Structures are given as structure tokens and as C-alpha cells.
Amino acid sequence: MKYTIDDFARLIDHTNLHADATEDDMIKLCDEAKKYHFKMVAINEVQSEFCAQQLKGTDIDTGAAISFPLGQTTVACKLAETKDALQNGANEIDYVVNLTQVKAHNWSYIEDEMTQMVDLCHDHHVPCKVIFETCYLSKAEIKQLALIAKEVQPDFVKTSTGFGTAGATVEDVKLMKENVGSDVKVKAAGGIRNTDDFLAMIAAGAERIGTSSGVKIIETLKQRFEKDGINSIEI
């Protein structure tokens, strides 16, 4: 597939999930998203209303992080937080699975949690992304989560929060893509800070990239395009 600069920008969820992020930081995030035409701003749920107002009238989504970054809340809490985000203007949801239940291999719990979250999002016509936090999981656990997602059908499965012990790897992106099937996409996030890593994740099967380095990545790509005299890259 061939990608233009805008195609690459539309793969990026432009991210600021820092606990001490100010309103000025959120304005900067949204302004950069508008300038570069990123797909989404990825923010903590409490910022949903503010960012939705900043992005009003654009095609850039407001993506709320739910039960972030640990995932250690009940299903009822995750649903309530999601409803609040949606009421306040969020139109994409990224939630963290209950890792205690994953490590206990309580797959029925995980399937029920995922089903309820996906159903709520889809009832509101909003994409749902399921964060695995792969750094804490074995390959077998990643595969099993992906197989559950294949049945439940969230819009995306996502590697990481960026707040764990490690972020996305090409190996994990490939493993997730191999097991979720053609109807579920993969989002790579966590530690993707340069253009080479960005392109490697896309080549591995990621169709969305969460990063706080989107501006640097796109500017570097623009320089490469100009230097090589091209207007697209095939991956």
C-alpha cells in the first residue's frame, strides 16, 4: 500500500496522557493535531470535554483513555467512566483490560468485560480499542487475548499504555495481527519515538500508531520525501 504524508498523519493518535498536563498543553496538542491532520488526540478521560471543544468542526477525534493506565477497576467502573467520556464529547475509547484477571487466565471475565465495553461504544457508534499492556504478558496470553478479540470484535487491539515497563514491539504487533483476524485492527503504542520505528510498526500490521512524537515523525518523513523527490512510500 502507498502512503502519502497525509496518509501517515491519519494513522497517528497524537498523545498527551501525563498526569500534570495543563489546559495549555491540551490546546497545544489539539492545535498540532489540526495542523498535521492527525487522526485523534489521545488524552485522559477528564480532558474529554475540553479537547472535544478544541476540535469542534474538524474531523479529528477525541480519544479518551479508560481505566488508565492500570486497568484495575471493575467493569461497572469502566462502563461509568466510558459513559462520562462519551457524554463529554469523546468519540473514541481506549480501555485497559483487567490484568489481574488476564494473569489468572480468567478468560470468561475478560470476554465479558470486552463485550460490555465494545457493546457500549458501538451503541454510541464510537470505536473501541482494547489495551493489552503486552510487557506484562506471555506470548500465549497475548495470543489468547487476541483470539477473544477476534470473537468480540472491538475495532482495535492495542499493545500498550506507554506507562508499563516496555512499549510496542514489532514481534507483538505481528502476533496480535496474526490472531485477531481481518475484522479487528492493531494499534501500536508505547515507545514509538522515531520514523523508523513508526514505519516498522506499520509494516508489521499496525493500522494506528499512538505516539507523543507525531510531529517529529511527520516532519522527518517530509524531509525524506523532499530529499528523495517522492510523494508516497509503499509499505
GROMACS .gro file of N, CA and C in nm, residues 38-180:
model
  429
   38PHE      N    1  -0.373   1.487   1.223
   38PHE     CA    2  -0.368   1.358   1.289
   38PHE      C    3  -0.509   1.302   1.303
   39LYS      N    4  -0.519   1.172   1.325
   39LYS     CA    5  -0.649   1.108   1.335
   39LYS      C    6  -0.720   1.142   1.465
   40MET      N    7  -0.645   1.150   1.575
   40MET     CA    8  -0.707   1.161   1.706
   40MET      C    9  -0.611   1.225   1.804
   41VAL      N   10  -0.666   1.288   1.908
   41VAL     CA   11  -0.584   1.320   2.025
   41VAL      C   12  -0.616   1.217   2.132
   42ALA      N   13  -0.513   1.161   2.193
   42ALA     CA   14  -0.529   1.059   2.297
   42ALA      C   15  -0.501   1.126   2.431
   43ILE      N   16  -0.606   1.131   2.515
   43ILE     CA   17  -0.596   1.209   2.639
   43ILE      C   18  -0.663   1.132   2.753
   44ASN      N   19  -0.632   1.174   2.877
   44ASN     CA   20  -0.704   1.117   2.990
   44ASN      C   21  -0.850   1.159   2.986
   45GLU      N   22  -0.934   1.075   3.041
   45GLU     CA   23  -1.079   1.093   3.028
   45GLU      C   24  -1.127   1.229   3.076
   46VAL      N   25  -1.064   1.282   3.179
   46VAL     CA   26  -1.106   1.410   3.236
   46VAL      C   27  -1.089   1.525   3.137
   47GLN      N   28  -1.006   1.507   3.035
   47GLN     CA   29  -0.982   1.611   2.934
   47GLN      C   30  -1.079   1.604   2.816
   48SER      N   31  -1.174   1.512   2.820
   48SER     CA   32  -1.260   1.487   2.704
   48SER      C   33  -1.337   1.611   2.659
   49GLU      N   34  -1.404   1.675   2.752
   49GLU     CA   35  -1.487   1.789   2.714
   49GLU      C   36  -1.403   1.903   2.659
   50PHE      N   37  -1.293   1.933   2.726
   50PHE     CA   38  -1.207   2.044   2.682
   50PHE      C   39  -1.153   2.019   2.542
   51CYS      N   40  -1.101   1.899   2.517
   51CYS     CA   41  -1.044   1.869   2.385
   51CYS      C   42  -1.151   1.860   2.277
   52ALA      N   43  -1.267   1.806   2.310
   52ALA     CA   44  -1.375   1.800   2.212
   52ALA      C   45  -1.415   1.940   2.167
   53GLN      N   46  -1.413   2.034   2.258
   53GLN     CA   47  -1.444   2.174   2.222
   53GLN      C   48  -1.333   2.232   2.133
   54GLN      N   49  -1.209   2.201   2.165
   54GLN     CA   50  -1.097   2.250   2.085
   54GLN      C   51  -1.102   2.197   1.942
   55LEU      N   52  -1.155   2.077   1.925
   55LEU     CA   53  -1.154   2.009   1.794
   55LEU      C   54  -1.288   2.018   1.723
   56LYS      N   55  -1.381   2.091   1.780
   56LYS     CA   56  -1.514   2.103   1.721
   56LYS      C   57  -1.505   2.156   1.578
   57GLY      N   58  -1.579   2.092   1.487
   57GLY     CA   59  -1.579   2.135   1.348
   57GLY      C   60  -1.469   2.074   1.264
   58THR      N   61  -1.384   1.988   1.323
   58THR     CA   62  -1.279   1.919   1.250
   58THR      C   63  -1.313   1.771   1.237
   59ASP      N   64  -1.232   1.698   1.162
   59ASP     CA   65  -1.250   1.553   1.151
   59ASP      C   66  -1.151   1.479   1.240
   60ILE      N   67  -1.099   1.547   1.342
   60ILE     CA   68  -1.004   1.487   1.436
   60ILE      C   69  -1.080   1.442   1.560
   61ASP      N   70  -1.061   1.317   1.599
   61ASP     CA   71  -1.138   1.259   1.708
   61ASP      C   72  -1.075   1.291   1.844
   62THR      N   73  -1.160   1.283   1.946
   62THR     CA   74  -1.117   1.296   2.085
   62THR      C   75  -1.119   1.157   2.147
   63GLY      N   76  -1.003   1.106   2.181
   63GLY     CA   77  -0.992   0.968   2.230
   63GLY      C   78  -0.964   0.963   2.379
   64ALA      N   79  -1.060   0.912   2.454
   64ALA     CA   80  -1.047   0.906   2.600
   64ALA      C   81  -0.988   0.772   2.643
   65ALA      N   82  -0.890   0.780   2.734
   65ALA     CA   83  -0.830   0.661   2.793
   65ALA      C   84  -0.910   0.622   2.918
   66ILE      N   85  -0.953   0.497   2.924
   66ILE     CA   86  -1.041   0.449   3.030
   66ILE      C   87  -0.968   0.348   3.119
   67SER      N   88  -0.987   0.362   3.250
   67SER     CA   89  -0.919   0.278   3.350
   67SER      C   90  -0.769   0.279   3.326
   68PHE      N   91  -0.719   0.399   3.307
   68PHE     CA   92  -0.582   0.419   3.261
   68PHE      C   93  -0.492   0.462   3.376
   69PRO      N   94  -0.369   0.410   3.383
   69PRO     CA   95  -0.307   0.314   3.292
   69PRO      C   96  -0.307   0.169   3.341
   70LEU      N   97  -0.368   0.140   3.455
   70LEU     CA   98  -0.353   0.007   3.516
   70LEU      C   99  -0.460  -0.093   3.475
   71GLY      N  100  -0.580  -0.045   3.440
   71GLY     CA  101  -0.689  -0.136   3.407
   71GLY      C  102  -0.752  -0.202   3.527
   72GLN      N  103  -0.711  -0.161   3.647
   72GLN     CA  104  -0.753  -0.231   3.768
   72GLN      C  105  -0.876  -0.166   3.832
   73THR      N  106  -0.981  -0.160   3.754
   73THR     CA  107  -1.112  -0.117   3.804
   73THR      C  108  -1.215  -0.219   3.758
   74THR      N  109  -1.330  -0.219   3.824
   74THR     CA  110  -1.435  -0.314   3.788
   74THR      C  111  -1.495  -0.278   3.653
   75VAL      N  112  -1.566  -0.374   3.597
   75VAL     CA  113  -1.635  -0.348   3.471
   75VAL      C  114  -1.734  -0.232   3.488
   76ALA      N  115  -1.804  -0.230   3.599
   76ALA     CA  116  -1.901  -0.122   3.623
   76ALA      C  117  -1.834   0.014   3.622
   77CYS      N  118  -1.715   0.023   3.682
   77CYS     CA  119  -1.641   0.150   3.682
   77CYS      C  120  -1.597   0.187   3.541
   78LYS      N  121  -1.551   0.091   3.465
   78LYS     CA  122  -1.507   0.119   3.328
   78LYS      C  123  -1.625   0.166   3.243
   79LEU      N  124  -1.740   0.105   3.261
   79LEU     CA  125  -1.858   0.146   3.186
   79LEU      C  126  -1.900   0.287   3.224
   80ALA      N  127  -1.899   0.317   3.354
   80ALA     CA  128  -1.938   0.450   3.401
   80ALA      C  129  -1.842   0.556   3.348
   81GLU      N  130  -1.713   0.527   3.351
   81GLU     CA  131  -1.613   0.621   3.302
   81GLU      C  132  -1.631   0.643   3.152
   82THR      N  133  -1.660   0.535   3.080
   82THR     CA  134  -1.683   0.546   2.936
   82THR      C  135  -1.806   0.630   2.906
   83LYS      N  136  -1.914   0.607   2.978
   83LYS     CA  137  -2.036   0.687   2.957
   83LYS      C  138  -2.010   0.834   2.981
   84ASP      N  139  -1.933   0.865   3.087
   84ASP     CA  140  -1.900   1.004   3.116
   84ASP      C  141  -1.819   1.065   3.002
   85ALA      N  142  -1.721   0.990   2.952
   85ALA     CA  143  -1.638   1.040   2.842
   85ALA      C  144  -1.723   1.068   2.718
   86LEU      N  145  -1.812   0.976   2.687
   86LEU     CA  146  -1.897   0.992   2.569
   86LEU      C  147  -1.990   1.112   2.584
   87GLN      N  148  -2.046   1.129   2.703
   87GLN     CA  149  -2.133   1.243   2.729
   87GLN      C  150  -2.059   1.376   2.716
   88ASN      N  151  -1.929   1.372   2.742
   88ASN     CA  152  -1.847   1.493   2.737
   88ASN      C  153  -1.777   1.514   2.604
   89GLY      N  154  -1.811   1.433   2.503
   89GLY     CA  155  -1.762   1.460   2.369
   89GLY      C  156  -1.657   1.366   2.314
   90ALA      N  157  -1.611   1.271   2.393
   90ALA     CA  158  -1.516   1.173   2.338
   90ALA      C  159  -1.585   1.091   2.229
   91ASN      N  160  -1.511   1.063   2.123
   91ASN     CA  161  -1.569   0.980   2.016
   91ASN      C  162  -1.474   0.867   1.972
   92GLU      N  163  -1.378   0.835   2.059
   92GLU     CA  164  -1.302   0.710   2.052
   92GLU      C  165  -1.268   0.673   2.196
   93ILE      N  166  -1.262   0.542   2.221
   93ILE     CA  167  -1.234   0.493   2.356
   93ILE      C  168  -1.120   0.391   2.352
   94ASP      N  169  -1.019   0.411   2.438
   94ASP     CA  170  -0.912   0.313   2.458
   94ASP      C  171  -0.917   0.270   2.604
   95TYR      N  172  -0.946   0.143   2.629
   95TYR     CA  173  -0.953   0.098   2.768
   95TYR      C  174  -0.852  -0.012   2.796
   96VAL      N  175  -0.807  -0.021   2.921
   96VAL     CA  176  -0.708  -0.121   2.962
   96VAL      C  177  -0.780  -0.242   3.021
   97VAL      N  178  -0.742  -0.360   2.976
   97VAL     CA  179  -0.802  -0.483   3.030
   97VAL      C  180  -0.762  -0.501   3.177
   98ASN      N  181  -0.838  -0.583   3.246
   98ASN     CA  182  -0.807  -0.617   3.385
   98ASN      C  183  -0.694  -0.720   3.385
   99LEU      N  184  -0.573  -0.672   3.412
   99LEU     CA  185  -0.456  -0.758   3.401
   99LEU      C  186  -0.450  -0.866   3.509
  100THR      N  187  -0.510  -0.839   3.625
  100THR     CA  188  -0.517  -0.943   3.728
  100THR      C  189  -0.592  -1.064   3.675
  101GLN      N  190  -0.702  -1.038   3.606
  101GLN     CA  191  -0.782  -1.148   3.552
  101GLN      C  192  -0.713  -1.214   3.432
  102VAL      N  193  -0.637  -1.137   3.356
  102VAL     CA  194  -0.559  -1.196   3.247
  102VAL      C  195  -0.455  -1.292   3.303
  103LYS      N  196  -0.381  -1.245   3.404
  103LYS     CA  197  -0.275  -1.329   3.461
  103LYS      C  198  -0.333  -1.452   3.531
  104ALA      N  199  -0.458  -1.443   3.578
  104ALA     CA  200  -0.526  -1.559   3.638
  104ALA      C  201  -0.586  -1.650   3.531
  105HIS      N  202  -0.576  -1.608   3.405
  105HIS     CA  203  -0.634  -1.680   3.292
  105HIS      C  204  -0.785  -1.698   3.309
  106ASN      N  205  -0.846  -1.596   3.366
  106ASN     CA  206  -0.993  -1.593   3.381
  106ASN      C  207  -1.050  -1.535   3.253
  107TRP      N  208  -1.046  -1.615   3.150
  107TRP     CA  209  -1.080  -1.565   3.016
  107TRP      C  210  -1.228  -1.531   3.002
  108SER      N  211  -1.314  -1.595   3.077
  108SER     CA  212  -1.457  -1.562   3.071
  108SER      C  213  -1.480  -1.420   3.124
  109TYR      N  214  -1.406  -1.381   3.228
  109TYR     CA  215  -1.416  -1.244   3.280
  109TYR      C  216  -1.372  -1.144   3.172
  110ILE      N  217  -1.259  -1.171   3.111
  110ILE     CA  218  -1.204  -1.080   3.011
  110ILE      C  219  -1.299  -1.068   2.892
  111GLU      N  220  -1.357  -1.179   2.851
  111GLU     CA  221  -1.451  -1.175   2.738
  111GLU      C  222  -1.576  -1.094   2.774
  112ASP      N  223  -1.626  -1.113   2.896
  112ASP     CA  224  -1.743  -1.038   2.939
  112ASP      C  225  -1.712  -0.889   2.948
  113GLU      N  226  -1.597  -0.853   3.006
  113GLU     CA  227  -1.556  -0.714   3.015
  113GLU      C  228  -1.546  -0.652   2.875
  114MET      N  229  -1.479  -0.722   2.785
  114MET     CA  230  -1.461  -0.671   2.650
  114MET      C  231  -1.595  -0.656   2.578
  115THR      N  232  -1.682  -0.753   2.595
  115THR     CA  233  -1.813  -0.749   2.530
  115THR      C  234  -1.893  -0.629   2.577
  116GLN      N  235  -1.895  -0.606   2.708
  116GLN     CA  236  -1.972  -0.493   2.760
  116GLN      C  237  -1.914  -0.359   2.714
  117MET      N  238  -1.783  -0.348   2.712
  117MET     CA  239  -1.721  -0.224   2.667
  117MET      C  240  -1.744  -0.200   2.518
  118VAL      N  241  -1.728  -0.302   2.439
  118VAL     CA  242  -1.748  -0.289   2.295
  118VAL      C  243  -1.894  -0.258   2.264
  119ASP      N  244  -1.985  -0.326   2.331
  119ASP     CA  245  -2.128  -0.300   2.306
  119ASP      C  246  -2.165  -0.156   2.339
  120LEU      N  247  -2.114  -0.105   2.451
  120LEU     CA  248  -2.144   0.034   2.489
  120LEU      C  249  -2.090   0.131   2.384
  121CYS      N  250  -1.966   0.111   2.344
  121CYS     CA  251  -1.907   0.200   2.243
  121CYS      C  252  -1.983   0.193   2.111
  122HIS      N  253  -2.013   0.072   2.068
  122HIS     CA  254  -2.080   0.057   1.939
  122HIS      C  255  -2.224   0.105   1.943
  123ASP      N  256  -2.288   0.098   2.059
  123ASP     CA  257  -2.422   0.157   2.073
  123ASP      C  258  -2.418   0.307   2.049
  124HIS      N  259  -2.302   0.368   2.077
  124HIS     CA  260  -2.285   0.512   2.054
  124HIS      C  261  -2.208   0.540   1.924
  125HIS      N  262  -2.187   0.436   1.842
  125HIS     CA  263  -2.119   0.449   1.713
  125HIS      C  264  -1.978   0.506   1.729
  126VAL      N  265  -1.909   0.456   1.832
  126VAL     CA  266  -1.775   0.503   1.867
  126VAL      C  267  -1.679   0.385   1.865
  127PRO      N  268  -1.559   0.401   1.806
  127PRO     CA  269  -1.461   0.291   1.806
  127PRO      C  270  -1.413   0.258   1.946
  128CYS      N  271  -1.387   0.129   1.967
  128CYS     CA  272  -1.336   0.079   2.095
  128CYS      C  273  -1.202   0.010   2.072
  129LYS      N  274  -1.101   0.051   2.148
  129LYS     CA  275  -0.968  -0.010   2.140
  129LYS      C  276  -0.937  -0.076   2.274
  130VAL      N  277  -0.888  -0.197   2.269
  130VAL     CA  278  -0.860  -0.277   2.389
  130VAL      C  279  -0.710  -0.280   2.411
  131ILE      N  280  -0.664  -0.224   2.523
  131ILE     CA  281  -0.521  -0.218   2.552
  131ILE      C  282  -0.479  -0.343   2.630
  132PHE      N  283  -0.383  -0.417   2.573
  132PHE     CA  284  -0.337  -0.542   2.634
  132PHE      C  285  -0.229  -0.517   2.741
  133GLU      N  286  -0.146  -0.418   2.724
  133GLU     CA  287  -0.024  -0.396   2.804
  133GLU      C  288   0.067  -0.519   2.796
  134THR      N  289   0.118  -0.539   2.675
  134THR     CA  290   0.188  -0.662   2.640
  134THR      C  291   0.316  -0.687   2.720
  135CYS      N  292   0.375  -0.582   2.777
  135CYS     CA  293   0.500  -0.601   2.851
  135CYS      C  294   0.484  -0.692   2.972
  136TYR      N  295   0.360  -0.707   3.021
  136TYR     CA  296   0.335  -0.791   3.137
  136TYR      C  297   0.286  -0.931   3.099
  137LEU      N  298   0.276  -0.959   2.970
  137LEU     CA  299   0.210  -1.082   2.925
  137LEU      C  300   0.306  -1.176   2.854
  138SER      N  301   0.276  -1.304   2.865
  138SER     CA  302   0.347  -1.404   2.786
  138SER      C  303   0.291  -1.403   2.644
  139LYS      N  304   0.363  -1.465   2.553
  139LYS     CA  305   0.314  -1.472   2.415
  139LYS      C  306   0.183  -1.548   2.409
  140ALA      N  307   0.170  -1.652   2.492
  140ALA     CA  308   0.045  -1.730   2.494
  140ALA      C  309  -0.071  -1.644   2.543
  141GLU      N  310  -0.046  -1.557   2.640
  141GLU     CA  311  -0.153  -1.470   2.691
  141GLU      C  312  -0.192  -1.364   2.588
  142ILE      N  313  -0.094  -1.310   2.518
  142ILE     CA  314  -0.124  -1.215   2.410
  142ILE      C  315  -0.210  -1.282   2.304
  143LYS      N  316  -0.172  -1.403   2.267
  143LYS     CA  317  -0.248  -1.476   2.165
  143LYS      C  318  -0.391  -1.502   2.211
  144GLN      N  319  -0.408  -1.544   2.337
  144GLN     CA  320  -0.542  -1.573   2.386
  144GLN      C  321  -0.629  -1.447   2.389
  145LEU      N  322  -0.572  -1.336   2.432
  145LEU     CA  323  -0.646  -1.210   2.429
  145LEU      C  324  -0.688  -1.174   2.287
  146ALA      N  325  -0.598  -1.194   2.193
  146ALA     CA  326  -0.628  -1.164   2.053
  146ALA      C  327  -0.740  -1.254   2.001
  147LEU      N  328  -0.739  -1.379   2.041
  147LEU     CA  329  -0.844  -1.471   1.997
  147LEU      C  330  -0.980  -1.433   2.056
  148ILE      N  331  -0.980  -1.385   2.180
  148ILE     CA  332  -1.105  -1.335   2.238
  148ILE      C  333  -1.153  -1.213   2.160
  149ALA      N  334  -1.061  -1.124   2.126
  149ALA     CA  335  -1.097  -1.006   2.048
  149ALA      C  336  -1.152  -1.044   1.911
  150LYS      N  337  -1.097  -1.149   1.854
  150LYS     CA  338  -1.148  -1.195   1.724
  150LYS      C  339  -1.296  -1.229   1.732
  151GLU      N  340  -1.339  -1.283   1.846
  151GLU     CA  341  -1.480  -1.318   1.865
  151GLU      C  342  -1.565  -1.197   1.903
  152VAL      N  343  -1.513  -1.112   1.990
  152VAL     CA  344  -1.591  -0.999   2.042
  152VAL      C  345  -1.598  -0.883   1.942
  153GLN      N  346  -1.492  -0.864   1.863
  153GLN     CA  347  -1.487  -0.764   1.757
  153GLN      C  348  -1.480  -0.619   1.805
  154PRO      N  349  -1.386  -0.585   1.892
  154PRO     CA  350  -1.356  -0.443   1.909
  154PRO      C  351  -1.297  -0.390   1.779
  155ASP      N  352  -1.286  -0.261   1.767
  155ASP     CA  353  -1.231  -0.204   1.644
  155ASP      C  354  -1.080  -0.224   1.636
  156PHE      N  355  -1.014  -0.214   1.751
  156PHE     CA  356  -0.869  -0.230   1.759
  156PHE      C  357  -0.831  -0.307   1.884
  157VAL      N  358  -0.720  -0.379   1.874
  157VAL     CA  359  -0.646  -0.421   1.993
  157VAL      C  360  -0.518  -0.339   1.993
  158LYS      N  361  -0.473  -0.304   2.113
  158LYS     CA  362  -0.363  -0.208   2.127
  158LYS      C  363  -0.255  -0.267   2.217
  159THR      N  364  -0.132  -0.244   2.182
  159THR     CA  365  -0.022  -0.308   2.253
  159THR      C  366  -0.007  -0.261   2.396
  160SER      N  367  -0.007  -0.128   2.416
  160SER     CA  368   0.048  -0.075   2.541
  160SER      C  369  -0.012   0.060   2.579
  161THR      N  370   0.005   0.093   2.707
  161THR     CA  371  -0.034   0.226   2.756
  161THR      C  372   0.077   0.328   2.738
  162GLY      N  373   0.201   0.281   2.733
  162GLY     CA  374   0.316   0.370   2.738
  162GLY      C  375   0.362   0.397   2.880
  163PHE      N  376   0.289   0.341   2.978
  163PHE     CA  377   0.324   0.361   3.119
  163PHE      C  378   0.369   0.232   3.186
  164GLY      N  379   0.379   0.123   3.110
  164GLY     CA  380   0.427  -0.004   3.164
  164GLY      C  381   0.579  -0.011   3.158
  165THR      N  382   0.632  -0.130   3.175
  165THR     CA  383   0.777  -0.149   3.177
  165THR      C  384   0.839  -0.146   3.037
  166ALA      N  385   0.756  -0.159   2.935
  166ALA     CA  386   0.802  -0.152   2.796
  166ALA      C  387   0.682  -0.120   2.708
  167GLY      N  388   0.710  -0.083   2.582
  167GLY     CA  389   0.604  -0.047   2.490
  167GLY      C  390   0.587  -0.148   2.378
  168ALA      N  391   0.548  -0.098   2.263
  168ALA     CA  392   0.520  -0.184   2.148
  168ALA      C  393   0.647  -0.246   2.093
  169THR      N  394   0.633  -0.369   2.044
  169THR     CA  395   0.740  -0.435   1.969
  169THR      C  396   0.683  -0.486   1.839
  170VAL      N  397   0.767  -0.495   1.739
  170VAL     CA  398   0.725  -0.550   1.610
  170VAL      C  399   0.673  -0.692   1.627
  171GLU      N  400   0.741  -0.770   1.710
  171GLU     CA  401   0.702  -0.909   1.733
  171GLU      C  402   0.560  -0.918   1.788
  172ASP      N  403   0.527  -0.834   1.885
  172ASP     CA  404   0.394  -0.839   1.946
  172ASP      C  405   0.286  -0.789   1.850
  173VAL      N  406   0.317  -0.686   1.771
  173VAL     CA  407   0.222  -0.639   1.671
  173VAL      C  408   0.189  -0.749   1.572
  174LYS      N  409   0.291  -0.819   1.525
  174LYS     CA  410   0.269  -0.930   1.432
  174LYS      C  411   0.186  -1.040   1.495
  175LEU      N  412   0.217  -1.075   1.620
  175LEU     CA  413   0.143  -1.181   1.690
  175LEU      C  414  -0.004  -1.142   1.706
  176MET      N  415  -0.029  -1.020   1.744
  176MET     CA  416  -0.167  -0.974   1.760
  176MET      C  417  -0.240  -0.977   1.626
  177LYS      N  418  -0.177  -0.927   1.521
  177LYS     CA  419  -0.242  -0.922   1.390
  177LYS      C  420  -0.270  -1.062   1.337
  178GLU      N  421  -0.180  -1.153   1.361
  178GLU     CA  422  -0.198  -1.291   1.313
  178GLU      C  423  -0.319  -1.359   1.378
  179ASN      N  424  -0.360  -1.313   1.495
  179ASN     CA  425  -0.463  -1.384   1.571
  179ASN      C  426  -0.596  -1.311   1.584
  180VAL      N  427  -0.601  -1.182   1.554
  180VAL     CA  428  -0.730  -1.111   1.569
  180VAL      C  429  -0.819  -1.124   1.446
   0.00000   0.00000   0.00000
